[in-house]
Amino acid sequence: MLAQGRYAPSPTGYLHLGNVRTALVAYLKARASGSDFILRIEDLDSARSRPEFVAANIAELRYLGLDWDEGPDVSGPHGPYLQSERQAHYLEALETLRAAGKLFECYLSRKDLRDLASAPHAQMPAYGQAERRLNEKLKAQKQLERKQPSLRFRVDMPQVAVQDAFKGMQHFQVSDFIVRRADGEWAYQLAVVVDDAKMNIQEVVRGEDLLESTAAQVLLYQALAYPVPAFFHVPLLYDETGERMSKRKGSLTISSLKEKGVSSERIVGFLAYSLGLIDKLEALTLDEVLRVFDPQKLRQTSFGVGLEHLKFLGAL
Ligand code: GLU
């Protein structure tokens, strides 16, 4: 069987330049090594995912010339390709973890956790001994109140090393993390590991903002006795104000550039340039980039979009 690579967008908005830049690296790496490429749609967040973005994201990727061997619009042996249709796989993995004694019910709300955290404004406080104790203490009361628990993975060895093929060995401190939310929705960490394993993905290429999540995922691979894939985390793209591109903020999307009549060659050329694959800004087809692609050339640091790039893209 051919090794597989993948791109796994969340259909919570149009794809911005930063999203497709990562998709491009995943695609180029797969194609350059003769691997199959899978498109998987990560639509588990039912509040934010929308079917119209699934169609839009597919159109955006196709506009740039990307193709895939398997995906929601191309059938294949590893389907279905929408996470919302893969619940049975997650349930099976959950049962394996439960049987191995790796899970516990957590009744603590975000507020409980925030109140306990020493840094009150920490985004997601670590979950350690104090949180485990508070959970035990409040459990009976919360059950009486009919509160539904989330399920957490119990981390016994918090020091986790991640071997990243691009950034080298990385070390993280991982604490008990959620695999299924109190409202019954599957957590990204569980779904992504189960899918990458079941889809036989050999190299996971994604943005470096997910590097820390990878550490938690490594523990899941081990607990589920799945082979750990290679990881390749790509540095991010920053916008002209110096901030990380984000869908929420409405950073430059492929749909908006396409609507303005910007050619896919300009976008692909800019992306290749921003990645360090070519030395001067020029319009290129995806095939032309594939011909010059050399992973050694990829820029190690993030890249900031400047006015000259926006001008080149015709986005001003
Ligand atoms: N669905 C995630 C996102 O759009 C990416 C997950 C992954 O590549 O592992 O940010």
Coordinates of C-alpha atoms and ligand atoms in Angstrom, one line a residue:
M1 CA 0.0 0.0 0.0
L2 CA 1.2 3.5 -0.8
A3 CA 2.1 5.7 2.1
Q4 CA -0.5 8.4 2.7
G5 CA -0.4 12.1 3.3
R6 CA -3.4 14.3 4.2
Y7 CA -4.8 17.7 4.7
A8 CA -7.6 18.0 7.2
P9 CA -9.4 21.4 7.3
S10 CA -12.2 22.3 9.7
P11 CA -15.1 23.7 7.6
T12 CA -15.6 26.7 9.9
G13 CA -14.9 29.3 7.3
Y14 CA -13.2 30.0 4.0
L15 CA -9.6 28.9 3.8
H16 CA -7.1 31.8 4.2
L17 CA -3.6 32.0 2.8
G18 CA -2.1 30.5 6.0
N19 CA -4.4 27.4 5.7
V20 CA -3.6 26.7 2.1
R21 CA 0.1 27.3 2.6
T22 CA 0.1 24.3 5.0
A23 CA -2.1 22.4 2.6
L24 CA 0.4 23.1 -0.1
V25 CA 3.3 21.7 2.0
A26 CA 1.3 18.6 2.8
Y27 CA 0.4 18.1 -0.9
L28 CA 3.9 18.7 -2.2
K29 CA 5.5 16.3 0.4
A30 CA 3.0 13.6 -0.5
R31 CA 3.4 14.0 -4.2
A32 CA 7.2 14.4 -4.2
S33 CA 7.4 11.1 -2.4
G34 CA 4.9 9.3 -4.5
S35 CA 2.3 9.0 -1.7
D36 CA -1.4 9.1 -2.0
F37 CA -3.0 12.3 -0.7
I38 CA -6.3 12.3 1.3
L39 CA -8.6 15.2 2.0
R40 CA -10.4 14.8 5.3
I41 CA -13.0 17.2 6.6
E42 CA -12.9 17.8 10.3
D43 CA -16.5 18.9 11.0
L44 CA -16.9 17.7 14.5
D45 CA -17.6 21.1 16.0
S46 CA -21.2 21.2 15.1
A47 CA -21.7 24.7 16.3
R48 CA -19.1 26.1 14.0
S49 CA -18.9 23.7 11.0
R50 CA -21.1 24.3 8.0
P51 CA -21.8 22.2 4.9
E52 CA -21.4 25.3 2.7
F53 CA -17.8 25.7 3.9
V54 CA -17.1 22.0 3.0
A55 CA -18.0 22.8 -0.6
A56 CA -16.2 26.2 -0.5
N57 CA -13.0 24.7 1.0
I58 CA -12.9 21.9 -1.7
A59 CA -13.4 24.6 -4.4
E60 CA -10.6 26.7 -2.9
L61 CA -8.1 23.9 -2.9
R62 CA -9.1 22.8 -6.4
Y63 CA -8.7 26.4 -7.6
L64 CA -5.0 26.2 -6.6
G65 CA -4.7 23.0 -8.5
L66 CA -4.6 20.5 -5.6
D67 CA -6.0 17.1 -6.2
W68 CA -6.5 14.1 -3.9
D69 CA -6.8 10.4 -4.3
E70 CA -9.5 10.1 -1.6
G71 CA -11.8 12.6 -0.1
P72 CA -15.5 13.6 0.3
D73 CA -15.8 14.1 -3.5
V74 CA -13.6 11.1 -4.5
S75 CA -14.5 7.7 -3.1
G76 CA -11.8 5.4 -1.7
P77 CA -11.0 2.6 0.7
H78 CA -10.5 4.8 3.8
G79 CA -13.9 6.6 3.9
P80 CA -16.0 8.2 5.0
Y81 CA -14.0 11.4 4.8
L82 CA -16.2 13.6 7.0
Q83 CA -15.5 13.2 10.7
S84 CA -19.2 13.6 11.4
E85 CA -19.7 10.3 9.7
R86 CA -16.9 8.4 11.5
Q87 CA -18.4 8.3 15.0
A88 CA -18.3 4.5 15.1
H89 CA -14.5 4.5 14.8
Y90 CA -14.3 7.0 17.7
L91 CA -16.6 4.9 19.9
E92 CA -14.6 1.8 19.3
A93 CA -11.4 3.6 20.3
L94 CA -13.1 5.1 23.4
E95 CA -14.1 1.6 24.5
T96 CA -10.5 0.4 24.1
L97 CA -9.3 3.3 26.2
R98 CA -12.0 2.7 28.8
A99 CA -11.2 -1.0 29.0
A100 CA -7.6 -0.2 29.6
G101 CA -8.5 2.1 32.5
K102 CA -7.1 5.2 30.7
L103 CA -10.3 7.3 31.1
F104 CA -12.0 9.1 33.9
E105 CA -15.2 11.1 34.2
C106 CA -14.6 14.8 34.8
Y107 CA -17.4 16.9 36.2
L108 CA -15.5 20.1 36.4
S109 CA -16.8 23.1 34.4
R110 CA -14.6 25.6 32.8
K111 CA -15.4 27.9 35.6
D112 CA -14.3 25.4 38.3
L113 CA -11.1 25.0 36.4
R114 CA -10.5 28.7 36.0
D115 CA -11.2 29.3 39.7
L116 CA -8.7 26.8 40.7
A117 CA -5.9 27.9 38.3
S118 CA -3.1 29.9 39.8
A119 CA -2.9 32.0 36.7
P120 CA -6.6 33.2 36.5
H121 CA -6.5 34.2 32.9
A122 CA -4.8 31.1 31.6
Q123 CA -6.7 30.0 28.5
M124 CA -6.8 26.3 29.4
P125 CA -5.4 25.6 32.7
A126 CA -3.3 22.4 33.2
Y127 CA -5.2 19.6 34.7
G128 CA -3.2 18.1 37.6
Q129 CA -3.5 16.7 41.1
A130 CA -5.5 19.6 42.4
E131 CA -8.0 19.3 39.6
R132 CA -8.3 15.6 40.1
R133 CA -8.9 16.1 43.8
L134 CA -11.5 18.8 43.2
N135 CA -13.3 16.5 40.7
E136 CA -13.5 13.8 43.3
K137 CA -14.8 16.2 45.9
L138 CA -17.5 17.7 43.7
K139 CA -18.5 14.5 41.9
A140 CA -21.4 13.4 44.1
Q141 CA -22.9 16.9 44.1
K142 CA -22.6 17.3 40.3
Q143 CA -24.2 13.8 39.8
L144 CA -27.1 14.9 42.0
E145 CA -27.5 18.0 39.8
R146 CA -27.5 15.6 36.8
K147 CA -24.4 17.3 35.3
Q148 CA -23.0 15.2 32.4
P149 CA -19.2 14.5 32.7
S150 CA -16.6 14.9 30.0
L151 CA -14.2 12.0 29.6
R152 CA -10.6 12.7 30.1
F153 CA -7.5 10.7 29.3
R154 CA -5.5 10.1 32.4
V155 CA -1.9 11.1 31.9
D156 CA 0.5 9.2 34.1
M157 CA 3.8 10.3 32.5
P158 CA 3.4 14.0 31.7
Q159 CA 6.8 14.4 30.0
V160 CA 6.3 13.7 26.3
A161 CA 8.8 13.9 23.5
V162 CA 7.7 14.6 20.0
Q163 CA 10.0 13.7 17.1
D164 CA 9.2 16.3 14.5
A165 CA 10.7 15.7 11.1
F166 CA 11.1 19.4 10.4
K167 CA 11.7 21.0 13.9
G168 CA 13.6 18.1 15.5
M169 CA 12.9 16.7 19.0
Q170 CA 10.4 18.7 21.0
H171 CA 9.5 18.3 24.7
F172 CA 6.1 19.0 26.3
Q173 CA 4.4 18.6 29.6
V174 CA 1.0 17.1 29.0
S175 CA -1.9 16.9 31.5
D176 CA -5.2 15.0 31.6
F177 CA -7.0 16.0 28.4
I178 CA -10.6 15.6 27.1
V179 CA -11.4 12.9 24.6
R180 CA -15.2 13.4 24.7
R181 CA -16.9 16.5 25.8
A182 CA -19.7 16.7 28.3
D183 CA -22.2 17.5 25.5
G184 CA -21.2 14.2 23.8
E185 CA -19.0 15.8 21.0
W186 CA -15.7 14.1 20.3
A187 CA -12.6 16.0 21.0
Y188 CA -10.2 16.8 18.2
Q189 CA -7.4 14.9 19.9
L190 CA -9.2 11.6 19.8
A191 CA -10.8 12.0 16.4
V192 CA -7.6 13.1 14.6
V193 CA -5.5 10.2 16.0
V194 CA -8.2 7.6 15.2
D195 CA -8.6 8.9 11.7
D196 CA -4.9 9.3 10.9
A197 CA -4.3 5.7 12.1
K198 CA -7.4 4.2 10.3
M199 CA -6.5 6.1 7.1
N200 CA -3.0 4.8 7.3
I201 CA -1.5 8.2 7.3
Q202 CA 2.3 7.9 7.5
E203 CA 3.1 11.6 7.6
V204 CA 1.1 14.2 9.4
V205 CA 1.8 17.7 8.0
R206 CA 0.1 20.6 9.8
G207 CA 0.6 24.1 11.3
E208 CA 3.0 24.4 14.2
D209 CA 0.3 25.8 16.3
L210 CA -0.8 22.2 16.7
L211 CA 2.6 21.0 17.9
E212 CA 1.6 20.9 21.6
S213 CA -1.5 18.9 20.7
T214 CA 0.7 16.4 19.0
A215 CA 2.2 15.5 22.4
A216 CA -1.2 14.5 23.8
Q217 CA -1.8 12.6 20.6
V218 CA 1.4 10.6 20.9
L219 CA 0.0 9.3 24.2
L220 CA -3.2 8.2 22.5
Y221 CA -1.3 6.5 19.7
Q222 CA 0.5 4.5 22.4
A223 CA -2.6 3.7 24.4
L224 CA -4.4 2.5 21.3
A225 CA -1.4 0.6 20.1
Y226 CA -1.4 2.4 16.8
P227 CA 1.9 3.0 15.0
V228 CA 3.0 6.7 15.5
P229 CA 3.2 8.5 12.1
A230 CA 6.0 11.0 11.2
F231 CA 5.1 14.6 12.1
F232 CA 6.0 17.7 10.2
H233 CA 4.9 21.0 11.6
V234 CA 5.0 24.0 9.3
P235 CA 5.7 27.5 10.7
L236 CA 2.8 29.9 10.3
L237 CA 2.0 32.9 8.1
Y238 CA 1.4 36.3 9.7
D239 CA -0.7 39.0 8.2
E240 CA 0.4 42.6 7.4
T241 CA -0.5 43.7 11.0
G242 CA 1.8 41.1 12.4
E243 CA -0.9 38.8 13.7
R244 CA -1.5 35.1 13.0
M245 CA -3.9 34.6 10.1
S246 CA -7.2 33.4 11.4
K247 CA -10.6 32.5 10.0
R248 CA -12.4 34.2 12.8
K249 CA -10.6 37.5 12.0
G250 CA -11.5 37.1 8.3
S251 CA -7.9 37.0 7.0
L252 CA -7.4 37.0 3.3
T253 CA -9.3 34.0 1.9
I254 CA -8.8 32.1 -1.4
S255 CA -12.5 32.7 -2.2
S256 CA -12.1 36.5 -1.9
L257 CA -8.9 36.5 -4.0
K258 CA -10.6 34.3 -6.6
E259 CA -13.6 36.7 -6.7
K260 CA -11.2 39.6 -7.3
G261 CA -9.9 37.7 -10.3
V262 CA -6.5 36.9 -8.8
S263 CA -5.0 33.9 -10.7
S264 CA -4.2 30.7 -8.9
E265 CA -0.6 31.0 -10.3
R266 CA -0.1 34.3 -8.4
I267 CA -1.4 32.7 -5.1
V268 CA 0.7 29.5 -5.6
G269 CA 3.7 31.6 -6.5
F270 CA 3.4 33.8 -3.4
L271 CA 2.9 30.7 -1.2
A272 CA 6.0 29.0 -2.7
Y273 CA 8.0 32.2 -2.2
S274 CA 6.8 32.6 1.4
L275 CA 7.8 29.0 2.1
G276 CA 11.3 29.7 0.8
L277 CA 10.9 27.3 -2.2
I278 CA 11.7 30.0 -4.8
D279 CA 13.9 33.1 -4.4
K280 CA 11.8 35.7 -6.2
L281 CA 8.1 36.4 -6.2
E282 CA 6.6 35.1 -9.4
A283 CA 3.4 33.4 -10.7
L284 CA 3.8 29.6 -10.9
T285 CA 1.6 26.6 -11.5
L286 CA 1.4 23.9 -8.9
D287 CA 3.2 21.6 -11.2
E288 CA 6.0 24.1 -11.6
V289 CA 6.4 24.3 -7.8
L290 CA 6.3 20.5 -7.6
R291 CA 9.2 20.4 -10.0
V292 CA 11.4 22.6 -7.8
F293 CA 10.1 21.3 -4.5
D294 CA 12.8 20.4 -2.0
P295 CA 11.8 20.1 1.7
Q296 CA 15.3 21.1 2.7
K297 CA 14.6 24.6 1.3
L298 CA 11.5 25.2 3.5
R299 CA 11.8 28.3 5.6
Q300 CA 12.3 27.4 9.3
T301 CA 10.6 30.5 10.6
S302 CA 7.2 32.1 10.2
F303 CA 6.6 34.5 7.3
G304 CA 4.9 37.9 7.5
V305 CA 2.8 39.2 4.6
G306 CA 3.9 42.7 3.6
L307 CA 2.5 45.3 1.3
E308 CA 4.6 44.3 -1.6
H309 CA 3.1 40.8 -1.4
L310 CA -0.4 42.1 -1.2
K311 CA 0.3 44.2 -4.3
F312 CA 1.7 41.2 -6.1
L313 CA -1.5 39.3 -5.2
G314 CA -3.6 42.1 -6.4
A315 CA -5.3 42.2 -3.0
L316 CA -5.0 45.9 -2.4
Ligands
GLU1 N1 -8.6 20.5 11.5 C1 -7.5 21.2 11.9 C2 -7.5 22.6 11.4 O1 -8.2 22.9 10.5 C3 -6.2 20.6 11.5 C4 -6.0 19.3 12.1 C5 -4.7 18.6 11.7 O2 -4.1 18.8 10.7 O3 -4.3 17.7 12.5 O4 -6.9 23.4 12.0

